GROMACS .gro file of C-alpha atoms in nm:
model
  376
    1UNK     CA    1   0.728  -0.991  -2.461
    2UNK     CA    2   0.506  -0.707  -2.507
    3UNK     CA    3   0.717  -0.333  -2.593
    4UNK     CA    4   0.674   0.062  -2.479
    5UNK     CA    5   0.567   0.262  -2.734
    6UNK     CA    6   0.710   0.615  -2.829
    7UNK     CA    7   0.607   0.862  -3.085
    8UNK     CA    8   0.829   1.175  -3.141
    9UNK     CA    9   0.659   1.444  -3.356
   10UNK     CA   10   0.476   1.229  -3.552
   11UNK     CA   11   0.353   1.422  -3.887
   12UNK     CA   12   0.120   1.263  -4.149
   13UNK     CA   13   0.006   1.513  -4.485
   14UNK     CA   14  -0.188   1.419  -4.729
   15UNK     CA   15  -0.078   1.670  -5.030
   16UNK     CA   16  -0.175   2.046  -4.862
   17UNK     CA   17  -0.390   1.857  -4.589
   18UNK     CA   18  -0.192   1.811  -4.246
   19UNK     CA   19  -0.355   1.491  -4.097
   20UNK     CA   20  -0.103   1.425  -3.774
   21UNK     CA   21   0.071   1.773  -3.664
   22UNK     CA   22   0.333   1.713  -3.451
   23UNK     CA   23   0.201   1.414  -3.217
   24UNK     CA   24   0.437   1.270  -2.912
   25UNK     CA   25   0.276   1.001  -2.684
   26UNK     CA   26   0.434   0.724  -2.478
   27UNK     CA   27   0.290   0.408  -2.421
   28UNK     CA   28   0.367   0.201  -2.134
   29UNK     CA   29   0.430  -0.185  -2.182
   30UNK     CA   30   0.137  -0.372  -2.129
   31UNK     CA   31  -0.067  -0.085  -2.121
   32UNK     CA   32  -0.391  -0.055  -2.300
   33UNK     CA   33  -0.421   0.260  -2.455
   34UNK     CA   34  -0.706   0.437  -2.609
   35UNK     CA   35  -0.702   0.699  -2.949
   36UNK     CA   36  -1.021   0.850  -2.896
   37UNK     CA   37  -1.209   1.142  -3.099
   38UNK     CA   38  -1.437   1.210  -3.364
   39UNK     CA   39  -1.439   1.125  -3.733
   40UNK     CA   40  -1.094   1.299  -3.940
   41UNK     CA   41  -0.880   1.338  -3.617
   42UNK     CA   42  -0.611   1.168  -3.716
   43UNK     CA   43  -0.634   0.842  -3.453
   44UNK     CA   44  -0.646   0.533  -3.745
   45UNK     CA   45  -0.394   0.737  -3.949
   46UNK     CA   46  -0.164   0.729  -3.653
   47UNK     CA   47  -0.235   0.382  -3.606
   48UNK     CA   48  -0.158   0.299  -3.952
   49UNK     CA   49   0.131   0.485  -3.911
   50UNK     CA   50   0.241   0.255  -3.620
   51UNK     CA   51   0.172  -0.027  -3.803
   52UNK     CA   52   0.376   0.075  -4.117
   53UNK     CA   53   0.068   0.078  -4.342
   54UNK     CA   54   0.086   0.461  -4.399
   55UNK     CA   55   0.419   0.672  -4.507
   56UNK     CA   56   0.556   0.881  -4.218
   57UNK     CA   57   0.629   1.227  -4.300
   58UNK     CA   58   0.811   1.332  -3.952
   59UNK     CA   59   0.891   1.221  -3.628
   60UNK     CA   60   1.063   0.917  -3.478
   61UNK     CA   61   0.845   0.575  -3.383
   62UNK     CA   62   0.982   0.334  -3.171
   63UNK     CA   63   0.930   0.001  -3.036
   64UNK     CA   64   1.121  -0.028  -2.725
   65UNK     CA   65   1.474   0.103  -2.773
   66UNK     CA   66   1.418  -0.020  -3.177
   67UNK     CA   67   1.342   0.273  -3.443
   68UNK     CA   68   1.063   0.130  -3.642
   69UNK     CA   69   1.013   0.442  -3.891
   70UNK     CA   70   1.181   0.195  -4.220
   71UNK     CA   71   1.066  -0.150  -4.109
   72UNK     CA   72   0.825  -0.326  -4.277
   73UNK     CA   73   0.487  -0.394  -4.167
   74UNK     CA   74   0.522  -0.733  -4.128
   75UNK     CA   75   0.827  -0.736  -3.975
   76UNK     CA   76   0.674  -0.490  -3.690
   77UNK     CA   77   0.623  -0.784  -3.428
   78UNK     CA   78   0.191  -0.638  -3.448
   79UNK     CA   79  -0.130  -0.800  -3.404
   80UNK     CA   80  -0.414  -0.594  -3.589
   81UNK     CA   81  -0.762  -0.660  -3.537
   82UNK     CA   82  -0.934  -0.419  -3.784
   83UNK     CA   83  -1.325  -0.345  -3.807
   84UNK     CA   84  -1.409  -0.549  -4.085
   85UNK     CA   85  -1.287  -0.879  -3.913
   86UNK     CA   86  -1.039  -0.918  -4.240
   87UNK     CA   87  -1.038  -1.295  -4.177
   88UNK     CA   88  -1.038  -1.524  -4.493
   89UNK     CA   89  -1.402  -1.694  -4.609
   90UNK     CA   90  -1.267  -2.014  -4.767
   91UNK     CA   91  -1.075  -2.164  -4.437
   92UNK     CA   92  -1.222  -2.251  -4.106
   93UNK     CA   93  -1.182  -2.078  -3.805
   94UNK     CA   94  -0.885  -2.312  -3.673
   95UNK     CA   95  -0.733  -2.210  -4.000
   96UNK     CA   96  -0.770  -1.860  -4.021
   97UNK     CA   97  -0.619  -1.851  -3.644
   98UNK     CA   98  -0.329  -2.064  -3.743
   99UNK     CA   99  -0.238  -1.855  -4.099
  100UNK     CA  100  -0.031  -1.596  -3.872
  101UNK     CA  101   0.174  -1.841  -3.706
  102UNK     CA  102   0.263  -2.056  -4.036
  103UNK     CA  103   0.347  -1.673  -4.174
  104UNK     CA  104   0.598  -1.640  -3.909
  105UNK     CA  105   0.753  -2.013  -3.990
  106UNK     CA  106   0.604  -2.115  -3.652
  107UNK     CA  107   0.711  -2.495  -3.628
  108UNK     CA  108   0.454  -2.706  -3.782
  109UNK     CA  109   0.441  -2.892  -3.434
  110UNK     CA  110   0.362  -2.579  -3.241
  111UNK     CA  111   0.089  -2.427  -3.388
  112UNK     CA  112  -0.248  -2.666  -3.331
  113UNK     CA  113  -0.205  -2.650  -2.946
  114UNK     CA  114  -0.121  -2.272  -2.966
  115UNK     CA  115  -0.475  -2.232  -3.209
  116UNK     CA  116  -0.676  -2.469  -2.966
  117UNK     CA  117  -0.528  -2.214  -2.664
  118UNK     CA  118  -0.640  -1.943  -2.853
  119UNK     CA  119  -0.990  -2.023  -2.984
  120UNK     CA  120  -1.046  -2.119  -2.575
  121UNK     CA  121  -0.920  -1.791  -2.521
  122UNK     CA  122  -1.216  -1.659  -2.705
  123UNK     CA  123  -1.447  -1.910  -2.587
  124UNK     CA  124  -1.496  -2.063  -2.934
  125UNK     CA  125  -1.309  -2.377  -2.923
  126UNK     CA  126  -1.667  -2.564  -3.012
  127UNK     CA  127  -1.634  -2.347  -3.341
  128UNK     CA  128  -1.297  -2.470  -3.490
  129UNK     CA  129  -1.430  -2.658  -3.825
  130UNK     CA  130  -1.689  -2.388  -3.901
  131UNK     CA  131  -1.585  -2.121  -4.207
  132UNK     CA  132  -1.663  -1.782  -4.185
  133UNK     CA  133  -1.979  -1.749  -4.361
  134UNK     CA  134  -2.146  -1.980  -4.053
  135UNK     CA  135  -2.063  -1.801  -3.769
  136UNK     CA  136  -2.251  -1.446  -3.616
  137UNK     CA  137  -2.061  -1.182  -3.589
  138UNK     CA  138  -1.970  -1.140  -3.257
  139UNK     CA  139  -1.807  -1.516  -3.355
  140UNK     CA  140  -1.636  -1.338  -3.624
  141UNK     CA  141  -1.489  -1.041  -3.401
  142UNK     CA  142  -1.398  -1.330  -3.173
  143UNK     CA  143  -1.155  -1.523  -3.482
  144UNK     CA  144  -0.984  -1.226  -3.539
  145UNK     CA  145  -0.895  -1.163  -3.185
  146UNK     CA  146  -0.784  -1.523  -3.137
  147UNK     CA  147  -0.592  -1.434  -3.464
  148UNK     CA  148  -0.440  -1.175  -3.349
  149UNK     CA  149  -0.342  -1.282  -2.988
  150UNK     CA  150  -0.183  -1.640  -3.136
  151UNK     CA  151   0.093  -1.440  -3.285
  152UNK     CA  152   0.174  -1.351  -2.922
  153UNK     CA  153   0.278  -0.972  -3.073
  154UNK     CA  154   0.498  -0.721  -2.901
  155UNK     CA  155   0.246  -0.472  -3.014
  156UNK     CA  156  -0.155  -0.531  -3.088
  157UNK     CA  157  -0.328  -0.221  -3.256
  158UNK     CA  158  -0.696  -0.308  -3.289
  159UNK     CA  159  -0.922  -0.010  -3.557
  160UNK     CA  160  -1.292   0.034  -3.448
  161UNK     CA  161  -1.335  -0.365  -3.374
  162UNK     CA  162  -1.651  -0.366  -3.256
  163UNK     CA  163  -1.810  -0.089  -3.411
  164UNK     CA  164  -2.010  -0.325  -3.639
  165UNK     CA  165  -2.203  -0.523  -3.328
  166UNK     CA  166  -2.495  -0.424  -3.201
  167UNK     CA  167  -2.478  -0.288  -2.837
  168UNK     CA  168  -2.494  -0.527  -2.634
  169UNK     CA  169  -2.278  -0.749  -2.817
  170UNK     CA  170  -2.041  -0.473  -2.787
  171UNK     CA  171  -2.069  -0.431  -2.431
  172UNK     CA  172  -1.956  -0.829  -2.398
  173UNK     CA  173  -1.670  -0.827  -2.650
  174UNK     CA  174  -1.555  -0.487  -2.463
  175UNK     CA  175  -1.498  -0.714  -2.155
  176UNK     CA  176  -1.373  -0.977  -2.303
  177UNK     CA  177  -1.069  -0.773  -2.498
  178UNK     CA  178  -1.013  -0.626  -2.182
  179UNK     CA  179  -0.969  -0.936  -2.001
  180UNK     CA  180  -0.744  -1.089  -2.253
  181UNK     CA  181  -0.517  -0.812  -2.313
  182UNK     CA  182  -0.456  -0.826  -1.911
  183UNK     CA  183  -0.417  -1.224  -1.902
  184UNK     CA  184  -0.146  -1.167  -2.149
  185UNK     CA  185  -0.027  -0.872  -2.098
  186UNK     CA  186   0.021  -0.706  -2.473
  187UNK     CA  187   0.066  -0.401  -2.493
  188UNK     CA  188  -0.229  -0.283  -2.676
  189UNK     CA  189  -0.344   0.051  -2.855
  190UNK     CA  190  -0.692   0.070  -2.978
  191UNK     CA  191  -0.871   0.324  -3.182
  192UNK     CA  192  -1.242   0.428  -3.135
  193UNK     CA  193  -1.472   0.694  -3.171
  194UNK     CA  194  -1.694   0.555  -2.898
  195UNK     CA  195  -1.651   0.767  -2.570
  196UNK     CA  196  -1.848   0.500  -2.298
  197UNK     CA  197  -1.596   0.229  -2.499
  198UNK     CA  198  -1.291   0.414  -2.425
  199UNK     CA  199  -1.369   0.501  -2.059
  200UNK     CA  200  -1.492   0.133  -1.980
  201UNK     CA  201  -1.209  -0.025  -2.138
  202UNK     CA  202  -0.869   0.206  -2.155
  203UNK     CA  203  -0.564   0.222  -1.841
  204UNK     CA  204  -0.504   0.576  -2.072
  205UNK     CA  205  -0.670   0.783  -2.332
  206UNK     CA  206  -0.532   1.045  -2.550
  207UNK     CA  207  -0.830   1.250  -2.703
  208UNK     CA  208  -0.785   1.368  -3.053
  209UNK     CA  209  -0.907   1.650  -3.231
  210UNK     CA  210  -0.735   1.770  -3.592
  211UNK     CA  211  -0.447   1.593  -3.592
  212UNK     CA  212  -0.392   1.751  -3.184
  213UNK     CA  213  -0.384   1.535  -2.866
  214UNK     CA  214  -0.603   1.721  -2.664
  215UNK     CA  215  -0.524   1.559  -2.340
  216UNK     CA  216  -0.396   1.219  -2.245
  217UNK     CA  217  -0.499   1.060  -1.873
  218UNK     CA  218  -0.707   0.775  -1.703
  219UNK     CA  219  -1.058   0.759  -1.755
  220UNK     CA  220  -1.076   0.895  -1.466
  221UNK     CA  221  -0.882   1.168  -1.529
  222UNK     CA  222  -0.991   1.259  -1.827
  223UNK     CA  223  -1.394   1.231  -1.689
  224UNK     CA  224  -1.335   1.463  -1.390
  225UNK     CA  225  -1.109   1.731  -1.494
  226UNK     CA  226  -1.102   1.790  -1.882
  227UNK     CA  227  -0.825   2.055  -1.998
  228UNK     CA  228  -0.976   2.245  -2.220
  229UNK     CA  229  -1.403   2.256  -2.378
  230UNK     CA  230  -1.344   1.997  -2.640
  231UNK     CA  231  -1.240   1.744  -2.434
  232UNK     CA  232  -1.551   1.836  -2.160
  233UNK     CA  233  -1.790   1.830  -2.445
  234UNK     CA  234  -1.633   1.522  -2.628
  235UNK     CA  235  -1.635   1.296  -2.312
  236UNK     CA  236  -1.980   1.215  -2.167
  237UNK     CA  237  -2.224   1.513  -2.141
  238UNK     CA  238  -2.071   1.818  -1.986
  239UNK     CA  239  -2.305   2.153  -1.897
  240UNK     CA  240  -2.109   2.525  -1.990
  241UNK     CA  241  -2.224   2.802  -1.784
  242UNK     CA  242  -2.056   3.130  -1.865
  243UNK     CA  243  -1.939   3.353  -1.588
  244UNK     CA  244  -1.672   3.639  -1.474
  245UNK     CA  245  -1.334   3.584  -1.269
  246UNK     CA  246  -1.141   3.817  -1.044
  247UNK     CA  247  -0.862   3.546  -0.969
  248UNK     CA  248  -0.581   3.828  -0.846
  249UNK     CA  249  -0.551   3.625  -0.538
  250UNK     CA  250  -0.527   3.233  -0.701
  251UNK     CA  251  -0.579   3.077  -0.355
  252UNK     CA  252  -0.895   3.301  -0.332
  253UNK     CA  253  -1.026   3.380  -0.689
  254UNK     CA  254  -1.396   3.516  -0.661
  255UNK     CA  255  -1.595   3.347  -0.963
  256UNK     CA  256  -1.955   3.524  -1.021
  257UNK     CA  257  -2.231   3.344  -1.224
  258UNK     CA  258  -2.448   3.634  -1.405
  259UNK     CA  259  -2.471   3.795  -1.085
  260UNK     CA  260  -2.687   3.513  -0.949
  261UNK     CA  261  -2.418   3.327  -0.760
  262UNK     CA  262  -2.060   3.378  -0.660
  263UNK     CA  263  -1.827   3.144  -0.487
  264UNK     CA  264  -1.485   3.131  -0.399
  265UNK     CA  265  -1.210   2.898  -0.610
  266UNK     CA  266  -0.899   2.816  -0.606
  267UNK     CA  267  -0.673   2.860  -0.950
  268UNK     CA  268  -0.376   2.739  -1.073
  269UNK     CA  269  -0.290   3.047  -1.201
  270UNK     CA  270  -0.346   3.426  -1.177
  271UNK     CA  271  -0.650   3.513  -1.434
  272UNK     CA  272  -0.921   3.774  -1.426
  273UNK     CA  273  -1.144   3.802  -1.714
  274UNK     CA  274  -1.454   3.607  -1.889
  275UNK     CA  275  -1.484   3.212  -1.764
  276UNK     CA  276  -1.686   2.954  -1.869
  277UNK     CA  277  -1.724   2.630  -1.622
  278UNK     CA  278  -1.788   2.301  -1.679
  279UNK     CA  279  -2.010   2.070  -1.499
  280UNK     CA  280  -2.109   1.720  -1.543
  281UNK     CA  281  -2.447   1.668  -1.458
  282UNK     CA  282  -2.429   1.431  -1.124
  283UNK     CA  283  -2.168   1.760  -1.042
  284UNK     CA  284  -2.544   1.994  -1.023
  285UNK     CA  285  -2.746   1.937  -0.740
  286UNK     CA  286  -3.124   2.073  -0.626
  287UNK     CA  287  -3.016   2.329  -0.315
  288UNK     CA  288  -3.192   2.665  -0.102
  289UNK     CA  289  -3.024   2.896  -0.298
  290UNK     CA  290  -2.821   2.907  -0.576
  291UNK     CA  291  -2.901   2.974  -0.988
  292UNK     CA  292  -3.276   2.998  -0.996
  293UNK     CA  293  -3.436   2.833  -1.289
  294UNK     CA  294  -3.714   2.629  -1.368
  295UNK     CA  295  -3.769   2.242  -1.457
  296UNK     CA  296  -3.910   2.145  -1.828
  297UNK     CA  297  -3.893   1.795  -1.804
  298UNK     CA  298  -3.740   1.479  -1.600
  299UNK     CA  299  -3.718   1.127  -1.717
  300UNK     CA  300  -3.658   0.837  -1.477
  301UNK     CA  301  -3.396   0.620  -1.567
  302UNK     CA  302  -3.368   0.367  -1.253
  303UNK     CA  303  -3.041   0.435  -1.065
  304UNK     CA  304  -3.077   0.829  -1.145
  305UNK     CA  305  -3.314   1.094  -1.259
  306UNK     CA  306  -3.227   1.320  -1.526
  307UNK     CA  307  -3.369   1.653  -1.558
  308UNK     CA  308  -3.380   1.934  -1.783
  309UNK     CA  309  -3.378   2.313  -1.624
  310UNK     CA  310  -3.423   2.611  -1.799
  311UNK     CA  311  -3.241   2.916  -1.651
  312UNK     CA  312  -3.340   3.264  -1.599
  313UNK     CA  313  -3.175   3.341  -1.925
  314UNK     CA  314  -3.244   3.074  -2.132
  315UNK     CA  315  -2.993   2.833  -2.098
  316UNK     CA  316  -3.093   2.443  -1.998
  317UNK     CA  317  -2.894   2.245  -1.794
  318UNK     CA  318  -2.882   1.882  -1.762
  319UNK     CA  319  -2.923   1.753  -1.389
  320UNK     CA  320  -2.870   1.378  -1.250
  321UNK     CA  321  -3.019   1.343  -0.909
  322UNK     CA  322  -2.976   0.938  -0.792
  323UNK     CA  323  -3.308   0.795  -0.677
  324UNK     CA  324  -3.075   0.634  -0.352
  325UNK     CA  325  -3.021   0.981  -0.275
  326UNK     CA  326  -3.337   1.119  -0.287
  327UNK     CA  327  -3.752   1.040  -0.224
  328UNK     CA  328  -3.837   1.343  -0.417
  329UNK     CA  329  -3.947   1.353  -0.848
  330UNK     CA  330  -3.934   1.740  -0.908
  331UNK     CA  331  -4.197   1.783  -1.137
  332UNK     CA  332  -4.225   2.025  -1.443
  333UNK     CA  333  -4.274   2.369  -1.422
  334UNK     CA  334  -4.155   2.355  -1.060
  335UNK     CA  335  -3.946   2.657  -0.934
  336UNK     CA  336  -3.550   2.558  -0.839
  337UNK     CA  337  -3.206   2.662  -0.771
  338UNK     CA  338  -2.900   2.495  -0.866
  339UNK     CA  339  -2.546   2.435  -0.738
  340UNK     CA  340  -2.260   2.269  -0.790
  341UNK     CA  341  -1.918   2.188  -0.552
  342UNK     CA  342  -1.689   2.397  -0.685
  343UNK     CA  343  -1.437   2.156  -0.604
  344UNK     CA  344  -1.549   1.928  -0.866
  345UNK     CA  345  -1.629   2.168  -1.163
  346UNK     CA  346  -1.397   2.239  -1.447
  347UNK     CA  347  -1.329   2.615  -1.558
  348UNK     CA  348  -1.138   2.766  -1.837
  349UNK     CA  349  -1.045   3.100  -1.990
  350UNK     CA  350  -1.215   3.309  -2.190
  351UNK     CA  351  -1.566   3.149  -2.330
  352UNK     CA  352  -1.697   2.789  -2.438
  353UNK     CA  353  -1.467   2.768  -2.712
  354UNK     CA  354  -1.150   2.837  -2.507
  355UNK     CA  355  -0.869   2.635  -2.445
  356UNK     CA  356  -0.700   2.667  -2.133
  357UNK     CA  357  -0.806   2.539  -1.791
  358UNK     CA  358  -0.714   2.763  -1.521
  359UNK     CA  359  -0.856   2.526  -1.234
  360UNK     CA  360  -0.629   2.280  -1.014
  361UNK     CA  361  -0.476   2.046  -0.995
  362UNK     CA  362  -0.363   1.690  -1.025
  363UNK     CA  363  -0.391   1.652  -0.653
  364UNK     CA  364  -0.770   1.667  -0.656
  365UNK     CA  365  -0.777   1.438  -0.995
  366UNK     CA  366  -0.597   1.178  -0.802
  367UNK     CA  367  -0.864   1.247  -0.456
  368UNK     CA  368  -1.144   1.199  -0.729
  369UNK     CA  369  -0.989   0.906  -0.912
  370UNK     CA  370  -0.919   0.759  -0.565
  371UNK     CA  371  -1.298   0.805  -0.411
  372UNK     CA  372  -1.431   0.635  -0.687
  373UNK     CA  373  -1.263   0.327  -0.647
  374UNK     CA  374  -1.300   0.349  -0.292
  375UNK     CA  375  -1.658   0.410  -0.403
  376UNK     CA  376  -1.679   0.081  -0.648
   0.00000   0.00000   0.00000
């Protein structure tokens, strides 16, 4: 039986340095959840925290209804599947799979059909009197999954596992750990720095950023209407074009672009000042009028072409136009305008470095979510 999740005001310091400040999330049984952000964010000392390798300075952890903050890690009900595989050179695969079950006292005539389910699990059955030092490493990543699953854990954390395969090894095993964790049903949370990883692979994400959660949503979610710049900049490749508000009237704000081009928008709250939007580039499209600018270079990349245009002032944006949608290669040099629907742009107070979205809503997430599956 897999468990919710819930951090209270988690804090982590490490002697004047504040590593987790004040972190709350809820995960959902059986959910997969994603940590996400860069390098010194805080997401593996969270998880460590979870799994009671790492002292907990503050806040409440629970598993279910059960405070965990003074249990043991090994008495924590957790699979962990860390980056370095961690699974022992001198025994074979069957018996590195079967080590966590004779840990936990599993009955002696229990555990060889539970390791042959697993190691089928993984596709790797064929594999069971090999050691270590004879399998790739995609086999390897695959052991310590099966090792982790036979345990059958209320809670399986997984650090940066696949971060030492090569891509498209990675791109398989993402698949695969998805599938599994869905047969079964563990709830599941899984720390990466990767952000294609975490969209393909995540029901949630909670983006991190010094020791912050910068937002938490679906992939979708988090894709189409980042909360703040970070989070726009972080996930996939975002475009910031500055610009100028007059949002007295929030059902009718008038948003100006260098004097070049002004549309109407809708806010979620009264703000007049400096903006700064941001747009994905499949949000940019070639139109009659719009910013004018002027394109440097495009590079043809099957379903889409990307292009770089230069603005009137300097800036380059990043345009995808998708060769189903169009018979024509703008070439370099040619002259342009671009637009954007405003319904599908992100915008946020103050400049590039601010951090508070001022456009709606979750009504229009859930539209955008919902057209893209409808779109699948």
């Amino acid at each position: 039986m897999s468990n919710e999740v819930i951090i209270q005001n988690a804090v982590k310091r490490y002697g004047n340095f504040t590593a987790l400040n004040d972190v709350s999330l809820e995960i959902r049984q059986g959910e997969f959840f994603t940590l996400l952000g860069p390098s010194g964010c805080g997401k593996t000392t969270l998880l460590r925290m979870i799994a009671g390798f790492n002292s907990i300075e503050g806040g409440q952890f629970y598993f279910g209804d059960k405070l965990i903050n003074n249990v043991p890690a090994h008495k924590r009900d957790i699979g962990m599947v860390f980056q370095n595989y961690a699974i022992f050179p001198h025994l074979t695969v069957e018996e590195n799979v079967a080590y966590g079950l004779k840990a936990r006292k599993v009955p002696g005539k229990e555990i060889a059909p539970r390791v042959k389910q697993a190691l089928e699990l993984v596709q790797i059955e064929k594999l069971a009197k090999r050691k270590p030092s004879e399998l790739s490493g995609g086999q390897q990543q695959r052991v310590a999954l099966a090792r982790a699953f036979v345990i059958e854990p209320g809670v399986l954390l997984m650090d940066e596992p696949l971060s030492n395969l090569d891509a498209k090894l990675r791109v398989q095993m993402r698949s695969i750990i998805k599938k599994l964790q869905r047969r079964l049903d563990i709830t599941t949370i899984y720390v990466t720095h990767d952000q294609e990883e975490a969209l393909a692979i995540s029901d949630r994400i909670a983006v991190m950023k010094d020791g912050e959660i910068m937002q938490i949503g679906t992939p979708s979610e988090i894709y189409a209407r980042p909360q703040n710049p970070f989070v726009a900049g972080f996930i996939g490749v975002s475009n910031f074009i500055s610009c100028e508000v007059d949002g007295t009237d929030v059902e009718n704000a008038s948003v100006t672009i260098k004097g070049e081009l002004s549309f109407p928008m809708k806010l979620r709250k009264s703000y007049s000042g400096k903006a700064c939007i941001s747009a994905r580039p499949e949000q940019l499209f070639f139109a009659d009028s719009g910013m004018p600018g002027k394109v440097l270079f495009s590079t043809f990349l099957g379903d889409f072409i990307e292009y770089e245009v230069e603005l009137n002032d300097g800036q380059t944006l990043i345009i995808n136009e998708y060769t189903k949608d169009t018979s024509t290669v703008h070439q370099a040099g040619e002259e342009v305008f671009i637009h954007f629907d405003a319904n599908r742009i992100s915008l946020y107070a103050g400049d590039a470095d601010g951090e508070e979205g001022i456009a709606p809503d979750a009504e229009r997430i859930s539209r955008y979510a919902d057209e893209e599956v409808e779109g699948a």
